[in-house]
PDB file of C-alpha atoms in Angstrom:
ATOM      1  CA  MET A  17      86.571 100.551  99.622  1.00 73.00           C
ATOM      2  CA  ALA A  18      85.485  98.610  97.932  1.00 79.00           C
ATOM      3  CA  GLY A  19      86.959  95.250  97.708  1.00 83.00           C
ATOM      4  CA  PHE A  20      86.693  96.645 101.580  1.00 82.00           C
ATOM      5  CA  LEU A  21      82.726  96.341 100.963  1.00 82.00           C
ATOM      6  CA  ARG A  22      82.155  92.691  98.778  1.00 84.00           C
ATOM      7  CA  GLU A  23      84.249  91.640 101.515  1.00 87.00           C
ATOM      8  CA  VAL A  24      82.046  92.287 104.363  1.00 83.00           C
ATOM      9  CA  ARG A  25      79.247  91.703 102.694  1.00 85.00           C
ATOM     10  CA  ASP A  26      80.449  87.800 101.603  1.00 88.00           C
ATOM     11  CA  THR A  27      81.422  87.670 104.957  1.00 87.00           C
ATOM     12  CA  PHE A  28      78.934  89.435 107.450  1.00 83.00           C
ATOM     13  CA  LEU A  29      75.835  90.604 106.147  1.00 84.00           C
ATOM     14  CA  ASP A  30      74.116  87.055 104.707  1.00 85.00           C
ATOM     15  CA  ASP A  31      73.745  87.600 109.454  1.00 84.00           C
ATOM     16  CA  PRO A  32      71.151  89.159 110.696  1.00 79.00           C
ATOM     17  CA  ARG A  33      73.341  90.777 113.579  1.00 75.00           C
ATOM     18  CA  PHE A  34      75.057  92.510 111.284  1.00 76.00           C
ATOM     19  CA  SER A  35      74.683  95.244 109.228  1.00 74.00           C
ATOM     20  CA  VAL A  36      76.887  98.640 107.431  1.00 75.00           C
ATOM     21  CA  GLY A  37      76.421 102.194 108.807  1.00 72.00           C
ATOM     22  CA  LEU A  38      78.329 104.921 106.211  1.00 72.00           C
ATOM     23  CA  LYS A  39      79.272 107.209 107.212  1.00 73.00           C
ATOM     24  CA  PRO A  40      81.426 110.164 105.518  1.00 76.00           C
ATOM     25  CA  VAL A  41      85.062 111.953 106.439  1.00 78.00           C
ATOM     26  CA  GLU A  42      84.366 115.616 108.467  1.00 78.00           C
ATOM     27  CA  ARG A  43      86.197 117.854 110.088  1.00 77.00           C
ATOM     28  CA  LEU A  44      85.618 117.630 113.065  1.00 70.00           C
ATOM     29  CA  GLY A  45      87.764 120.453 114.503  1.00 71.00           C
ATOM     30  CA  GLY A  46      91.293 118.922 115.335  1.00 73.00           C
ATOM     31  CA  PRO A  47      94.756 120.328 113.986  1.00 80.00           C
ATOM     32  CA  ASN A  48      93.842 119.339 110.410  1.00 82.00           C
ATOM     33  CA  ASP A  49      90.780 119.246 109.744  1.00 82.00           C
ATOM     34  CA  GLU A  50      92.125 121.850 106.371  1.00 88.00           C
ATOM     35  CA  THR A  51      94.719 119.486 105.191  1.00 90.00           C
ATOM     36  CA  LEU A  52      91.666 116.765 104.206  1.00 86.00           C
ATOM     37  CA  GLU A  53      90.335 116.326 101.744  1.00 86.00           C
ATOM     38  CA  ILE A  54      86.239 116.600 102.099  1.00 86.00           C
ATOM     39  CA  LEU A  55      83.323 115.101  99.598  1.00 84.00           C
ATOM     40  CA  SER A  56      80.584 117.692  99.289  1.00 86.00           C
ATOM     41  CA  ASP A  57      76.676 117.380  99.655  1.00 85.00           C
ATOM     42  CA  ALA A  58      76.726 115.760  95.868  1.00 88.00           C
ATOM     43  CA  ALA A  59      79.375 114.137  95.137  1.00 86.00           C
ATOM     44  CA  ARG A  60      78.886 112.748  99.701  1.00 84.00           C
ATOM     45  CA  THR A  61      75.262 111.597  98.777  1.00 84.00           C
ATOM     46  CA  GLU A  62      77.380 109.614  94.639  1.00 85.00           C
ATOM     47  CA  SER A  63      79.317 107.951  96.567  1.00 83.00           C
ATOM     48  CA  GLN A  64      77.701 106.565  99.601  1.00 80.00           C
ATOM     49  CA  ASP A  65      74.763 105.292  97.114  1.00 83.00           C
ATOM     50  CA  ALA A  66      77.499 103.286  95.439  1.00 82.00           C
ATOM     51  CA  LEU A  67      79.146 102.095  98.129  1.00 80.00           C
ATOM     52  CA  ALA A  68      74.968 101.349  99.318  1.00 80.00           C
ATOM     53  CA  ALA A  69      74.749  99.307  96.440  1.00 82.00           C
ATOM     54  CA  LEU A  70      77.886  97.175  97.140  1.00 79.00           C
ATOM     55  CA  LEU A  71      75.929  96.355 100.146  1.00 79.00           C
ATOM     56  CA  ASN A  72      72.863  94.086  98.021  1.00 69.00           C
ATOM     57  CA  GLY A  73      71.509  97.604  98.087  1.00 60.00           C
ATOM     58  CA  THR A  74      71.394  98.489 101.804  1.00 51.00           C
ATOM     59  CA  SER A  75      70.494 101.849 102.228  1.00 46.00           C
ATOM     60  CA  PRO A  76      73.085 103.450 104.547  1.00 47.00           C
ATOM     61  CA  ALA A  77      72.205 103.580 108.440  1.00 47.00           C
ATOM     62  CA  PHE A  78      73.448 106.958 108.883  1.00 45.00           C
ATOM     63  CA  PRO A  79      72.303 110.165 106.890  1.00 45.00           C
ATOM     64  CA  ALA A  80      74.412 112.273 104.185  1.00 43.00           C
ATOM     65  CA  THR A  81      72.284 115.269 105.878  1.00 45.00           C
ATOM     66  CA  PRO A  82      75.354 116.381 108.722  1.00 47.00           C
ATOM     67  CA  GLY A  83      74.175 117.174 112.035  1.00 49.00           C
ATOM     68  CA  MET A  84      70.386 115.251 111.550  1.00 52.00           C
ATOM     69  CA  GLU A  85      72.003 112.364 112.231  1.00 75.00           C
ATOM     70  CA  ALA A  86      71.822 110.189 115.661  1.00 83.00           C
ATOM     71  CA  CYS A  87      75.108 109.493 117.122  1.00 89.00           C
ATOM     72  CA  TYR A  88      76.375 106.306 116.752  1.00 89.00           C
ATOM     73  CA  ALA A  89      76.602 106.048 120.831  1.00 92.00           C
ATOM     74  CA  ALA A  90      72.815 106.810 120.895  1.00 92.00           C
ATOM     75  CA  ARG A  91      72.102 103.606 119.020  1.00 91.00           C
ATOM     76  CA  ALA A  92      70.883 101.000 121.693  1.00 90.00           C
ATOM     77  CA  ASN A  93      72.696  98.133 119.231  1.00 88.00           C
ATOM     78  CA  SER A  94      75.881  99.534 118.669  1.00 90.00           C
ATOM     79  CA  LEU A  95      78.763  99.308 120.907  1.00 92.00           C
ATOM     80  CA  VAL A  96      82.865  99.413 121.326  1.00 91.00           C
ATOM     81  CA  ILE A  97      84.953  96.566 122.150  1.00 91.00           C
ATOM     82  CA  ARG A  98      87.819  97.244 123.330  1.00 91.00           C
ATOM     83  CA  ALA A  99      90.694  95.013 122.960  1.00 88.00           C
ATOM     84  CA  GLY A 100      90.559  93.108 126.995  1.00 91.00           C
ATOM     85  CA  GLY A 101      86.866  93.023 126.300  1.00 93.00           C
ATOM     86  CA  ARG A 102      85.741  96.342 127.726  1.00 95.00           C
ATOM     87  CA  VAL A 103      82.427  97.564 126.248  1.00 96.00           C
ATOM     88  CA  GLY A 104      81.377 101.545 125.746  1.00 95.00           C
ATOM     89  CA  LYS A 105      80.083 103.478 123.596  1.00 94.00           C
ATOM     90  CA  CYS A 106      81.103 105.960 122.295  1.00 91.00           C
ATOM     91  CA  THR A 107      84.904 106.332 120.364  1.00 87.00           C
ATOM     92  CA  VAL A 108      85.902 110.693 121.602  1.00 83.00           C
ATOM     93  CA  ALA A 109      85.571 109.293 124.811  1.00 84.00           C
ATOM     94  CA  LEU A 110      87.529 106.437 125.458  1.00 84.00           C
ATOM     95  CA  THR A 111      88.982 107.680 128.360  1.00 85.00           C
ATOM     96  CA  ASP A 112      86.284 107.447 130.252  1.00 88.00           C
ATOM     97  CA  PRO A 113      85.247 105.381 133.114  1.00 89.00           C
ATOM     98  CA  ALA A 114      81.725 106.199 131.854  1.00 88.00           C
ATOM     99  CA  ASN A 115      81.916 105.223 129.132  1.00 92.00           C
ATOM    100  CA  THR A 116      82.621 101.513 130.058  1.00 94.00           C
ATOM    101  CA  ILE A 117      78.981  99.248 129.359  1.00 95.00           C
ATOM    102  CA  GLY A 118      79.450  95.723 130.409  1.00 96.00           C
ATOM    103  CA  ARG A 119      82.362  93.451 129.384  1.00 96.00           C
ATOM    104  CA  LEU A 120      83.266  90.963 126.609  1.00 94.00           C
ATOM    105  CA  ARG A 121      82.605  87.718 128.444  1.00 93.00           C
ATOM    106  CA  PRO A 122      85.265  84.945 127.165  1.00 92.00           C
ATOM    107  CA  ASP A 123      82.480  82.747 126.375  1.00 92.00           C
ATOM    108  CA  GLY A 124      81.964  85.752 123.320  1.00 88.00           C
ATOM    109  CA  THR A 125      78.827  86.405 125.596  1.00 92.00           C
ATOM    110  CA  LEU A 126      77.832  90.063 126.852  1.00 93.00           C
ATOM    111  CA  ARG A 127      77.565  91.567 129.854  1.00 95.00           C
ATOM    112  CA  ILE A 128      75.861  95.096 130.047  1.00 95.00           C
ATOM    113  CA  ASP A 129      75.163  96.964 133.147  1.00 95.00           C
ATOM    114  CA  ASN A 130      71.654  98.916 132.130  1.00 94.00           C
ATOM    115  CA  GLY A 131      72.635 101.528 134.190  1.00 92.00           C
ATOM    116  CA  ARG A 132      75.614 102.578 133.124  1.00 93.00           C
ATOM    117  CA  LEU A 133      74.194 102.284 129.777  1.00 94.00           C
ATOM    118  CA  SER A 134      71.107 104.292 130.222  1.00 92.00           C
ATOM    119  CA  PRO A 135      72.459 107.304 130.069  1.00 92.00           C
ATOM    120  CA  TRP A 136      74.203 107.008 126.587  1.00 93.00           C
ATOM    121  CA  LEU A 137      69.804 106.036 125.404  1.00 93.00           C
ATOM    122  CA  ARG A 138      68.641 109.212 126.947  1.00 92.00           C
ATOM    123  CA  GLY A 139      66.969 110.613 124.523  1.00 91.00           C
ATOM    124  CA  TRP A 140      65.357 108.340 122.558  1.00 90.00           C
ATOM    125  CA  THR A 141      63.460 108.897 125.557  1.00 88.00           C
ATOM    126  CA  SER A 142      63.767 112.196 126.600  1.00 90.00           C
ATOM    127  CA  ARG A 143      63.432 113.542 122.812  1.00 87.00           C
ATOM    128  CA  ASP A 144      66.080 115.484 123.232  1.00 88.00           C
ATOM    129  CA  ARG A 145      67.995 116.075 119.721  1.00 87.00           C
ATOM    130  CA  SER A 146      70.590 117.109 121.574  1.00 86.00           C
ATOM    131  CA  ALA A 147      70.860 113.838 123.267  1.00 88.00           C
ATOM    132  CA  VAL A 148      70.764 111.507 120.922  1.00 90.00           C
ATOM    133  CA  THR A 149      73.016 114.597 118.643  1.00 89.00           C
ATOM    134  CA  CYS A 150      75.798 114.143 120.806  1.00 89.00           C
ATOM    135  CA  PRO A 151      75.132 111.590 124.436  1.00 91.00           C
ATOM    136  CA  TYR A 152      77.946 111.923 126.258  1.00 88.00           C
ATOM    137  CA  ALA A 153      77.378 115.894 126.055  1.00 84.00           C
ATOM    138  CA  GLY A 154      74.999 115.306 128.963  1.00 75.00           C
ATOM    139  CA  THR A 155      76.055 112.416 130.801  1.00 74.00           C
ATOM    140  CA  PRO A 156      78.013 112.652 134.126  1.00 68.00           C
ATOM    141  CA  ARG A 157      81.975 112.909 133.411  1.00 64.00           C
ATOM    142  CA  GLN A 158      84.620 110.631 135.210  1.00 61.00           C
ATOM    143  CA  SER A 159      87.440 112.379 133.439  1.00 57.00           C
ATOM    144  CA  PRO A 160      87.440 115.101 130.926  1.00 56.00           C
ATOM    145  CA  LEU A 161      86.902 114.868 127.386  1.00 51.00           C
ATOM    146  CA  LEU A 162      89.871 116.388 126.043  1.00 47.00           C
ATOM    147  CA  GLN A 163      88.616 118.855 122.729  1.00 45.00           C
ATOM    148  CA  ILE A 164      89.195 117.945 120.005  1.00 44.00           C
ATOM    149  CA  GLY A 165      92.281 120.120 118.704  1.00 45.00           C
ATOM    150  CA  SER A 166      92.300 121.166 122.195  1.00 45.00           C
ATOM    151  CA  GLY A 167      94.254 120.049 123.821  1.00 46.00           C
ATOM    152  CA  ARG A 168      93.145 120.839 126.931  1.00 46.00           C
ATOM    153  CA  PRO A 169      89.355 120.159 129.026  1.00 45.00           C
ATOM    154  CA  GLU A 170      86.072 120.698 127.369  1.00 44.00           C
TER     155      GLU A 170
END
């Protein structure tokens, strides 16, 4: 991980358009949860601090306290670029058409549909903490989300 982060730092972090968010592996309810080796809170903080130091001392974009952070999908500057050029917000809702908010054009510019983007950002204006923690949870679904680990729709 250290070598990878040095390469990311040297390649991207001189450009203010890029930042790195360090997010620990978590148990999210899947069938392999018990086999995952999860860091303790103290080890997580120590690890994130050490990795952040490799990134020229920048602080992690995600707090070390689980459940207290904004979901990346609620952040206006966090986008998922799909292989075909579709732009989305959430890596959990990849199959839901409501997750597609725009397109990456061949010339490298983005076309974002603000009407499709706004539900993902609504928690900031409404001050609804749950919508900031998981904006997909309250978004009208165009297809059911399979609950992680259950194999059935939510």
